[in-house]
Short mmCIF file of C-alpha atoms in Angstrom, two decimals:
data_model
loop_
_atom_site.label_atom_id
_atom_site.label_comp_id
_atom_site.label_asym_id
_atom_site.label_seq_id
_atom_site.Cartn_x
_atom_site.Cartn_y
_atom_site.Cartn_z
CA UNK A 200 7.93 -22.10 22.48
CA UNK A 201 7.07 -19.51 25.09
CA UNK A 202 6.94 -20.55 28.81
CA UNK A 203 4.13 -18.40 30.91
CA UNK A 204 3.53 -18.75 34.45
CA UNK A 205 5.31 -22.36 34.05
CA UNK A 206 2.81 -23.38 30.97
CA UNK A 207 4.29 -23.34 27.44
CA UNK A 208 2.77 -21.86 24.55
CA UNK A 209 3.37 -20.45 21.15
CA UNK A 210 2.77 -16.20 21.75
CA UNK A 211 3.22 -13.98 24.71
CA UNK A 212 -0.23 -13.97 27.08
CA UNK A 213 -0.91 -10.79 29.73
CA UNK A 214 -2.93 -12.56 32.27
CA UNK A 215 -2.48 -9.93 35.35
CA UNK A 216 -5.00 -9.34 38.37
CA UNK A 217 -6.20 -5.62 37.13
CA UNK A 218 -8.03 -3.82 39.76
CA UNK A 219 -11.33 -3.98 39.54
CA UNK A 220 -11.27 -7.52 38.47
CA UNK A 221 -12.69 -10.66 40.26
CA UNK A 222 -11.03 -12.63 41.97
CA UNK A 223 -10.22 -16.11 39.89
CA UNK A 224 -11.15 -14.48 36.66
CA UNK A 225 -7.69 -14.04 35.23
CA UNK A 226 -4.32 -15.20 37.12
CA UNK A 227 -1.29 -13.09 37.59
CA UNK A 228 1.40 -12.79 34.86
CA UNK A 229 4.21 -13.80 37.51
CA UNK A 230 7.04 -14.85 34.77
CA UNK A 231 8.00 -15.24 30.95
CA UNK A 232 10.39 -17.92 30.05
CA UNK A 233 11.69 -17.91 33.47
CA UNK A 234 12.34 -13.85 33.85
CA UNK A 235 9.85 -12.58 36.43
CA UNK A 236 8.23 -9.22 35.54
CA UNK A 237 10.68 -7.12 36.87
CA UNK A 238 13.15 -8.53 34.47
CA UNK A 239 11.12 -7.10 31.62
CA UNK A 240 10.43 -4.03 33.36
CA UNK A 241 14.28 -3.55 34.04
CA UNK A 242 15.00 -3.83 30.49
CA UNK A 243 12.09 -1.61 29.50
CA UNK A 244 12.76 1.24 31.96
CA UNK A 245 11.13 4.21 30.64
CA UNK A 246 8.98 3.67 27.71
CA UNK A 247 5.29 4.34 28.35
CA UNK A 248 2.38 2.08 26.34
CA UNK A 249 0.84 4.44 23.83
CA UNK A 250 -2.90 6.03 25.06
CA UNK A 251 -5.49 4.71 25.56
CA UNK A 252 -3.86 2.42 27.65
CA UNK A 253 -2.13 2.70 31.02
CA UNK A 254 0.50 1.30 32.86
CA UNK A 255 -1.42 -0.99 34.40
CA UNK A 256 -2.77 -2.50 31.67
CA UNK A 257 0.08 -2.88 29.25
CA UNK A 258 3.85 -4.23 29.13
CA UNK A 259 6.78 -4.06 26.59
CA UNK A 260 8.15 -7.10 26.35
CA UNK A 261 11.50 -7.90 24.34
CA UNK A 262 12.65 -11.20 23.21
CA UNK A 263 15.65 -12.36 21.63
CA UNK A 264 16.42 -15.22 19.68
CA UNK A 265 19.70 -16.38 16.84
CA UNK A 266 20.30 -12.79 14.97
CA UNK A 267 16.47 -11.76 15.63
CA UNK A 268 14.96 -9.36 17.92
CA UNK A 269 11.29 -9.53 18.44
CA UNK A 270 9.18 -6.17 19.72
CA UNK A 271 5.81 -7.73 21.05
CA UNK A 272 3.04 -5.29 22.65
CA UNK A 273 1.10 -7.30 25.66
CA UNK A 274 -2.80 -6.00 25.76
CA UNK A 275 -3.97 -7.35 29.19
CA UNK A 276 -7.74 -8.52 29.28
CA UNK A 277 -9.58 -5.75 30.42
CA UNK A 278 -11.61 -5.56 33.86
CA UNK A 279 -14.27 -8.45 33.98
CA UNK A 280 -13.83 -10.12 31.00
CA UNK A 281 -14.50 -14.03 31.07
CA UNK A 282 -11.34 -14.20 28.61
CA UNK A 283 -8.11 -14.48 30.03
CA UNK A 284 -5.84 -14.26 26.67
CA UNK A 285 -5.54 -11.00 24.76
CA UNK A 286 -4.76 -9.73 21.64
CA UNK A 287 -1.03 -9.46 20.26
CA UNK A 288 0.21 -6.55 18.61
CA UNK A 289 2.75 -5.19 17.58
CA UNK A 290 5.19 -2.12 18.09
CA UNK A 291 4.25 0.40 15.70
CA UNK A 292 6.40 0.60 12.00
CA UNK A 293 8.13 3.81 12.98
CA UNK A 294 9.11 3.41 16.66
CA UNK A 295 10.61 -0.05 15.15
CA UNK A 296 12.30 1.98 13.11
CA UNK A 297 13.60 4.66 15.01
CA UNK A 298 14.84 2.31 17.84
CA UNK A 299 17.29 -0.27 15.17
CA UNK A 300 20.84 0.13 15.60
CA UNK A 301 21.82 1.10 12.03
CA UNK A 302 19.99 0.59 8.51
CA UNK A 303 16.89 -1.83 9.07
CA UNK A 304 16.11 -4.28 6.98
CA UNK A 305 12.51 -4.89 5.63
CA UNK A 306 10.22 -6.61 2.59
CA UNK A 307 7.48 -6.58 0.79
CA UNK A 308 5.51 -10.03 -0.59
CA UNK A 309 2.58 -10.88 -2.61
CA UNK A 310 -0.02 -13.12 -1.29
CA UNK A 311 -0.59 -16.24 -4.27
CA UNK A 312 -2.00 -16.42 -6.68
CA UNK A 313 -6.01 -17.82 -5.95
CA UNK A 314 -5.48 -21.32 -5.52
CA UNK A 315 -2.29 -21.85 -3.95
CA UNK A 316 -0.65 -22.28 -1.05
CA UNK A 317 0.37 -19.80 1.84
CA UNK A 318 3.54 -22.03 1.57
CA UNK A 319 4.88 -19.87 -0.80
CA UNK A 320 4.55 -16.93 1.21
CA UNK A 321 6.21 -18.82 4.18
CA UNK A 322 9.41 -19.88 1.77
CA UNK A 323 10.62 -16.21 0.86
CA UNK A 324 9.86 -15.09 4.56
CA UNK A 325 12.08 -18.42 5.69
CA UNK A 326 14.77 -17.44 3.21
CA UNK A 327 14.76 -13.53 4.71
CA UNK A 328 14.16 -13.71 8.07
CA UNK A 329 18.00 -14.16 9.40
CA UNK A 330 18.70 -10.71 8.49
CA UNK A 331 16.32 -9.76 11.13
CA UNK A 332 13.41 -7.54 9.34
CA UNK A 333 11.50 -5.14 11.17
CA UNK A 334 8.45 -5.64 9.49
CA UNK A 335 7.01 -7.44 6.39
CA UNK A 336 4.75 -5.61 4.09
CA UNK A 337 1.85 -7.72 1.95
CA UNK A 338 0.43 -6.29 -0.78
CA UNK A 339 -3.05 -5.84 -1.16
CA UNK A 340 -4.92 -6.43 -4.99
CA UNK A 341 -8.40 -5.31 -6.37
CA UNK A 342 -10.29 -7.70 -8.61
CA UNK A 343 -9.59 -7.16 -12.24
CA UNK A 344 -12.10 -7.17 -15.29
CA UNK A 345 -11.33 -9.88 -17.25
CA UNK A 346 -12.76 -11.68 -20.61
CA UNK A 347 -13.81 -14.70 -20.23
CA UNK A 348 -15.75 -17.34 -22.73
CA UNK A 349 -18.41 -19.50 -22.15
CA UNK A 350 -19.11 -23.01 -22.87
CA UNK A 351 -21.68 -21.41 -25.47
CA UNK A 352 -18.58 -19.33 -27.21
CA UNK A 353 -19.78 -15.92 -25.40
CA UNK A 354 -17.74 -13.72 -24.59
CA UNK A 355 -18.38 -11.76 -21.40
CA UNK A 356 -16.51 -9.86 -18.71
CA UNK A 357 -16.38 -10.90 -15.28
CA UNK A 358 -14.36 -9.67 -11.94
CA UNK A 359 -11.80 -11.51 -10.76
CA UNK A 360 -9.05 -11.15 -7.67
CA UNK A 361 -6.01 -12.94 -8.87
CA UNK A 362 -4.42 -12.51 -5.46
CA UNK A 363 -6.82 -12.82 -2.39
CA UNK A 364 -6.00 -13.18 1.22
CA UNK A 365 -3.92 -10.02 2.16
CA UNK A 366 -5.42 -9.92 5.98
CA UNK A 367 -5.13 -13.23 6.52
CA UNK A 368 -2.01 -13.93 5.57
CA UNK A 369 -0.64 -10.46 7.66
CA UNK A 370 -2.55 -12.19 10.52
CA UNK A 371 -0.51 -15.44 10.20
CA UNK A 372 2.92 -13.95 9.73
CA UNK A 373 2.02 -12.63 13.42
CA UNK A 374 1.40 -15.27 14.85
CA UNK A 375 4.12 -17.63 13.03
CA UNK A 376 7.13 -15.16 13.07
CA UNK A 377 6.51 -12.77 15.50
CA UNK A 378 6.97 -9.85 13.14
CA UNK A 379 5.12 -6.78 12.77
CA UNK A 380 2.91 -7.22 9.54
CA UNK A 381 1.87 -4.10 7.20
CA UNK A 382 -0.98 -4.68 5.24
CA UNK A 383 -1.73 -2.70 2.51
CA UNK A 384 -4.75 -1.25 2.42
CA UNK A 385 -6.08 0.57 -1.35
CA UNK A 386 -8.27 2.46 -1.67
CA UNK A 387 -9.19 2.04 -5.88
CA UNK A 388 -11.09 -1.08 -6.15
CA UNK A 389 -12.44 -1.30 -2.33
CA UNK A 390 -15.84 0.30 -1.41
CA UNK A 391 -15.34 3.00 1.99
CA UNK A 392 -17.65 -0.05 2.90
CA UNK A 393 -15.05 -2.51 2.38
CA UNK A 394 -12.35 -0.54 4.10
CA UNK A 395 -14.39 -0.25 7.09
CA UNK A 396 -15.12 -3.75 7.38
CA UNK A 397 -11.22 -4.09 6.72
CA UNK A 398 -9.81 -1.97 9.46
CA UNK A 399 -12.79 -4.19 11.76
CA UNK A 400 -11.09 -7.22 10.71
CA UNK A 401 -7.47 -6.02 11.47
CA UNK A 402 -7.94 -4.62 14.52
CA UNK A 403 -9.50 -7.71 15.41
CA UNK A 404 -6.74 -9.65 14.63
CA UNK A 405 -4.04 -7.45 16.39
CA UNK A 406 -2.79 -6.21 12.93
CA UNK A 407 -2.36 -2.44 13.87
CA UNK A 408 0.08 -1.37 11.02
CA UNK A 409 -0.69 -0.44 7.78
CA UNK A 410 0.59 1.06 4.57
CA UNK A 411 -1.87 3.28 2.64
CA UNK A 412 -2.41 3.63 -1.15
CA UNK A 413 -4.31 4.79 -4.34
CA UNK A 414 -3.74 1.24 -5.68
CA UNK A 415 -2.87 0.62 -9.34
CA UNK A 416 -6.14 1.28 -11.88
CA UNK A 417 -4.65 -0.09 -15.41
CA UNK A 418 -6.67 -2.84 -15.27
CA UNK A 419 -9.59 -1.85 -13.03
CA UNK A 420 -12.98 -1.62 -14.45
CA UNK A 421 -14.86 2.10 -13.79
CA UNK A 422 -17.14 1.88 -11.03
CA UNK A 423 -20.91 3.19 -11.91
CA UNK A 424 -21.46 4.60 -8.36
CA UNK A 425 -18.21 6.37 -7.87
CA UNK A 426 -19.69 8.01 -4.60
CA UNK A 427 -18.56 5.02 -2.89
CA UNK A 428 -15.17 5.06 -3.58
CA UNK A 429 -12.20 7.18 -2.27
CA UNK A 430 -10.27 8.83 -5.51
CA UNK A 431 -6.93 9.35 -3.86
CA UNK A 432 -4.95 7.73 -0.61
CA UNK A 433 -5.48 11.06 0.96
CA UNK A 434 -8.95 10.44 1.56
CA UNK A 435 -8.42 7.09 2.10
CA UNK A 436 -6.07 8.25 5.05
CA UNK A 437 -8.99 10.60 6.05
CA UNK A 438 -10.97 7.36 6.82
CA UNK A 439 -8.06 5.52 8.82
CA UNK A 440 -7.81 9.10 10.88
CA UNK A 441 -11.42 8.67 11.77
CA UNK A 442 -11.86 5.39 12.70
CA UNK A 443 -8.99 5.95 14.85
CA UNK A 444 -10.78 8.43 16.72
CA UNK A 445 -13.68 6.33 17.14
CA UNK A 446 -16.03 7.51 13.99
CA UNK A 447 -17.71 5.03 11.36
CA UNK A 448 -18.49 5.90 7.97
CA UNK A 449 -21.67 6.59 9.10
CA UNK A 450 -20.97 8.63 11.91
CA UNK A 451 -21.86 6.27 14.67
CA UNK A 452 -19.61 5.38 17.45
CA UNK A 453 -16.97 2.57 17.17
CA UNK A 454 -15.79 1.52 20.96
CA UNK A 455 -13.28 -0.51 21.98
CA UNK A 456 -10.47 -0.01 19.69
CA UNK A 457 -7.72 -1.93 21.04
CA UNK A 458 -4.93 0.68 19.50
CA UNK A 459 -4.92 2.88 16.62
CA UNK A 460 -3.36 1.98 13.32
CA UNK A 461 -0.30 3.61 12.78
CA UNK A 462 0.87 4.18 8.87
CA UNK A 463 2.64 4.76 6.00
CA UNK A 464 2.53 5.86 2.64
CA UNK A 465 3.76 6.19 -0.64
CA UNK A 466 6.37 8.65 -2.37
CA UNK A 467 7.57 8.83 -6.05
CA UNK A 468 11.57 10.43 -6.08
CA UNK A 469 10.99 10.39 -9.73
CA UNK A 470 7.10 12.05 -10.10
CA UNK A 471 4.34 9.82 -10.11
CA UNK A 472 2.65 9.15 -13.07
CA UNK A 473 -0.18 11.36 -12.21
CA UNK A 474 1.50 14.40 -11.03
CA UNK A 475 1.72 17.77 -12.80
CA UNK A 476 4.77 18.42 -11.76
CA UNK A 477 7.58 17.54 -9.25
CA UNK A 478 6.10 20.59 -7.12
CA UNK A 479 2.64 18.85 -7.14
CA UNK A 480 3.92 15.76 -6.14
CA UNK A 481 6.44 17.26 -3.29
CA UNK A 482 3.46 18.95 -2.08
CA UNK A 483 1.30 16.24 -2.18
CA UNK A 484 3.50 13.77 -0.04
CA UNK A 485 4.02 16.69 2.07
CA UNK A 486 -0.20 16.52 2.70
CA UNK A 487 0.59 12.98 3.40
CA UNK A 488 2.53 13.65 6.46
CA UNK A 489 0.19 16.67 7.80
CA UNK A 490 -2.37 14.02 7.79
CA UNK A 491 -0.95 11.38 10.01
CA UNK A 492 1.84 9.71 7.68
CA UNK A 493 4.47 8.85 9.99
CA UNK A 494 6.61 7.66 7.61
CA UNK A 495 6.55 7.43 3.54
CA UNK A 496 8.70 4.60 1.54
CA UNK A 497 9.81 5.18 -1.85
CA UNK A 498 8.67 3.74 -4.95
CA UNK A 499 11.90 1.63 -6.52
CA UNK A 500 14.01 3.36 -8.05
CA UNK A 501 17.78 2.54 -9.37
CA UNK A 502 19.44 6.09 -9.47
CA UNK A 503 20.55 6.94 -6.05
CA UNK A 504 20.80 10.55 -6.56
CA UNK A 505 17.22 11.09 -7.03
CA UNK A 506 16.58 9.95 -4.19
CA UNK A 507 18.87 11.97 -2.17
CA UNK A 508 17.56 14.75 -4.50
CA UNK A 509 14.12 13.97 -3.40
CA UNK A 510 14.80 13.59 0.12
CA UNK A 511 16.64 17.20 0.04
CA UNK A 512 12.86 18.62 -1.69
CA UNK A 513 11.10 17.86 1.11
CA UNK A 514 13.08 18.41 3.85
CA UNK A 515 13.09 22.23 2.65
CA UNK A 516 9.29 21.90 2.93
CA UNK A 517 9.62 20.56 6.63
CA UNK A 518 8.74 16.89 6.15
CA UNK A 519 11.02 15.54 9.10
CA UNK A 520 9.66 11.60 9.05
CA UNK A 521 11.76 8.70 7.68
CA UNK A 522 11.68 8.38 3.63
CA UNK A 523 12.66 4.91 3.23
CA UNK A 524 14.32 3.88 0.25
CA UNK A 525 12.20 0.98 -1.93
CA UNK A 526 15.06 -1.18 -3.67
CA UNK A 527 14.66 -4.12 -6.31
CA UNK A 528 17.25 -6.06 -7.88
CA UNK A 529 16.78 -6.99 -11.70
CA UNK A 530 16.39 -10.56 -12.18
CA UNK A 531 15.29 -10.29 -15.92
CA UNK A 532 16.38 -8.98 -19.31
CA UNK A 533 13.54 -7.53 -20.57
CA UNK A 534 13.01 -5.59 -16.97
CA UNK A 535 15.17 -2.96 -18.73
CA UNK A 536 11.96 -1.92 -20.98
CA UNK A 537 9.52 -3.55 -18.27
CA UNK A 538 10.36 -2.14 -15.32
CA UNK A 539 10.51 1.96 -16.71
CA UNK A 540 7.42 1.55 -18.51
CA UNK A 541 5.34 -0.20 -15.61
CA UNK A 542 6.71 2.02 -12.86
CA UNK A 543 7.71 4.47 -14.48
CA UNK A 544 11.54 4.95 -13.38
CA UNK A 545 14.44 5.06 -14.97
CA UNK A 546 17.61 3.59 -15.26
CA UNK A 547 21.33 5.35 -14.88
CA UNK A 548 23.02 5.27 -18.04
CA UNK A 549 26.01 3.08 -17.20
CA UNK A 550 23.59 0.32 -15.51
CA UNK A 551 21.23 0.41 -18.57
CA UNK A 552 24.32 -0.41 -20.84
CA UNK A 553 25.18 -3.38 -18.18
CA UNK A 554 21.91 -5.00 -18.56
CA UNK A 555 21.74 -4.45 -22.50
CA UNK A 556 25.03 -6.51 -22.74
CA UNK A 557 23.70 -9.48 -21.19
CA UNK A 558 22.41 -12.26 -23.56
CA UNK A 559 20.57 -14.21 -20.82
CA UNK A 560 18.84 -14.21 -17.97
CA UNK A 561 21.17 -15.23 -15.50
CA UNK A 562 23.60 -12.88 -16.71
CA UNK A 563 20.91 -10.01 -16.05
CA UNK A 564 20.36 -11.33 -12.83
CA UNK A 565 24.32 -11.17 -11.71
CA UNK A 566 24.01 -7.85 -12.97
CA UNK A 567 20.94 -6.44 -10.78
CA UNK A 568 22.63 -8.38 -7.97
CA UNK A 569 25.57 -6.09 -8.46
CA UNK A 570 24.14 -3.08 -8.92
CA UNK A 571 22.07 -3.22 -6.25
CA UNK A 572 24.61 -4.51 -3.83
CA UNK A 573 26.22 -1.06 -4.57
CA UNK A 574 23.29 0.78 -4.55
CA UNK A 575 22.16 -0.36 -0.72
CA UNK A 576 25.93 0.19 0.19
CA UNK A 577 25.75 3.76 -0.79
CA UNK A 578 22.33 4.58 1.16
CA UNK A 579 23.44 2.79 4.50
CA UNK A 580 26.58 5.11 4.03
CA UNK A 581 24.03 7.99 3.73
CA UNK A 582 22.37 6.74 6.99
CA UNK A 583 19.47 6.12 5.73
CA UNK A 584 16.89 4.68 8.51
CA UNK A 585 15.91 1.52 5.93
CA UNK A 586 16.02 -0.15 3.15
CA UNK A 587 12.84 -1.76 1.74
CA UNK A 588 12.83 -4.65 -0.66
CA UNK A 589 10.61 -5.09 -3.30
CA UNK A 590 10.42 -9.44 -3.37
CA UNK A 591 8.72 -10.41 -6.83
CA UNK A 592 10.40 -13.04 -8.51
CA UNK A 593 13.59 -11.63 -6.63
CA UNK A 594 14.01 -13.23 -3.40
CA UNK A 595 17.00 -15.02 -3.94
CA UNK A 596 18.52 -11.77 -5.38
CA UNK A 597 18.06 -9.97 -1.54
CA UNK A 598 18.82 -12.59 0.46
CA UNK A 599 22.42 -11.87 -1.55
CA UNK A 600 22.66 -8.61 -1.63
CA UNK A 601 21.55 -8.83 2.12
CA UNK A 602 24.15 -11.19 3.13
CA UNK A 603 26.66 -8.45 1.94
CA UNK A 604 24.83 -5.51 3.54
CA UNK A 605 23.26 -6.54 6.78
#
């Protein structure tokens, strides 16, 4: 519980007198928790908001709790508005990045399954969050064509999204945890429409980070009117980059945006599936970053050296942003066929013969643990800028391996 201007409540509020404003309309932001303003501005010496905005209109504010450190962004209302409390947001991905003492710490989770409970979501995130993550990234699923039969024994084919709710649930880890949520936002499945009225919905809510990809199409059903789709995250990113600047799809003008959405995307330290060749896909990430990629995070991968491998590629092309490792500990025996198959990644000789020794489960699972214990020790000793963990039926697994790295 927050205390402003001696009230509590549950979030950070700007309510300052901004020039220009009436008198009564919105009261002066005098003190959080007790600290007056100059407090925060003390601590905060020298960082400027991000444009649009100006000094007047903005404040960093930094709070710290048991083992967690919380970067909040205060939006103050703007001149003459009837509406005293403003939108949160959050620090931007990268400059959360770039300002952590040491390796940061961050994960990935899948909203559930249609049906159930954001409870779910709210038990791995309880079961992570001591380790202090930077940001939590949610994935983001297409509807799939299924086969269905009806009461009549026909067979037909229908659309269905397994896993709704991405931007809803990034909206509520906000505003429960206080940590920067990353959306993903794909482009294969989702209409340009769609997108737009996606980014509307986001920036609504405050949610002004985002990861941005092609999305998986194995089980996506071939759109007639292709027109309306993007083919590849680079023209989704094209999109982002223009709404940004204030474009629609349409051309017309879209005011008001409260910030712009800063992103990542997607690399592949062992070729992704689509690629020609390792050149292609070098090159390709590379197009990623020359069009507004501030940062790119890996797909997982269990061989360290390709990594560093990959990391060495593009620095010779002059790709200077973080490349954040994507880690996942094996929980499963048959993940040794599953995993390279689905993702397309392989597996280092000595931890393939590990895993093909074990006769169950839990003996897999001890295994991944290990391995990827030593994996995460051997990129924080490379100074890497994060690791990135890859949840799925694993979250007991990295709040382990965590407890031994962070």
């Amino acid at each position: 519980m927050t205390t402003v201007n001696g009230q509590k409540t549950r979030g950070f509020y700007s309510l300052p007198a901004v020039r220009g404003q009436n008198p009564g309309e919105c009261m002066p932001l005098t003190a959080v928790n007790g600290r007056s303003l100059n407090y925060f501005n003390r601590k905060t010496r020298g960082r400027r908001p991000r444009p649009p905005l100006d000094e007047s209109r903005a404040t960093f504010v930094r709070r710290k709790g048991p083992r967690v450190n919380v970067h909040l962004l205060l939006y103050v209302c703007p001149p003459r508005s009837n509406h005293p409390i403003t939108t949160l947001y959050m620090e931007r991905v990268i400059d959360l990045i770039n300002k952590s003492r040491g390796t940061a710490f961050s994960f990935e989770i899948l909203p559930p399954l249609k049906g159930n409970s954001i409870q779910s979501v709210y038990r791995v995130i309880d079961k992570l969050r001591d380790f202090d993550p930077k940001y939590i990234n949610i994935t983001s699923h297409h509807s799939e064509a299924i086969e269905v039969r009806d009461t009549d024994g026909m067979v037909r084919t229908v659309n269905l999204r397994k896993r709704p709710g991405s931007v809803a649930i990034a909206s509520a880890i906000q505003n429960r945890y206080g940590i920067a949520a990353v959306p993903h936002l794909v482009c294969k499945g989702f209409t340009k429409d769609e997108t737009e009225y996606g980014l509307i919905d986001l920036n609504f809510l405050g949610v002004n980070n985002l990861l941005l990809l092609r999305g998986d199409v194995k089980r996506l059903h071939e759109p007639d009117n292709a027109e309306l789709y993007h083919d590849h995250a680079t023209d989704l990113q094209l999109q982002v980059n223009n709404f940004n600047r204030g474009i629609a799809l349409d051309g017309s003008p879209i005011t008001d945006i409260e910030t712009p959405f800063s992103y990542g995307m997607a690399c592949y330290p062992e070729m992704h599936e689509d690629a020609r060749s390792m050149d292609d896909d070098v090159r390709y990430a590379k197009l990623k970053v020359e069009q507004g990629a501030e940062y790119l995070v890996t797909q997982m991968f269990f061989d360290n050296a390709k990594y560093y491998a990959f990391v060495d590629r593009m620095r010779a092309e002059g790709v200077t942003v973080p490349i954040i490792p994507g880690i996942k500990p094996i929980v499963l025996r048959d993940q040794l066929e599953v995993i390279p198959r689905i993702f397309h990644c392989t597996f280092p000789p000595e931890f393939a013969a590990a895993l093909g020794r074990c006769r169950t489960d839990e003996e897999a699972k001890e295994v991944g643990v290990e391995w990827c214990t030593a994996q995460c020790r051997d990129l924080v000793a490379h100074g890497v800028p994060s690791i990135h963990f890859y949840t799925l039926m694993a979250s007991d697994s990295i709040r382990r391996v965590a407890k031994e790295i962070y």
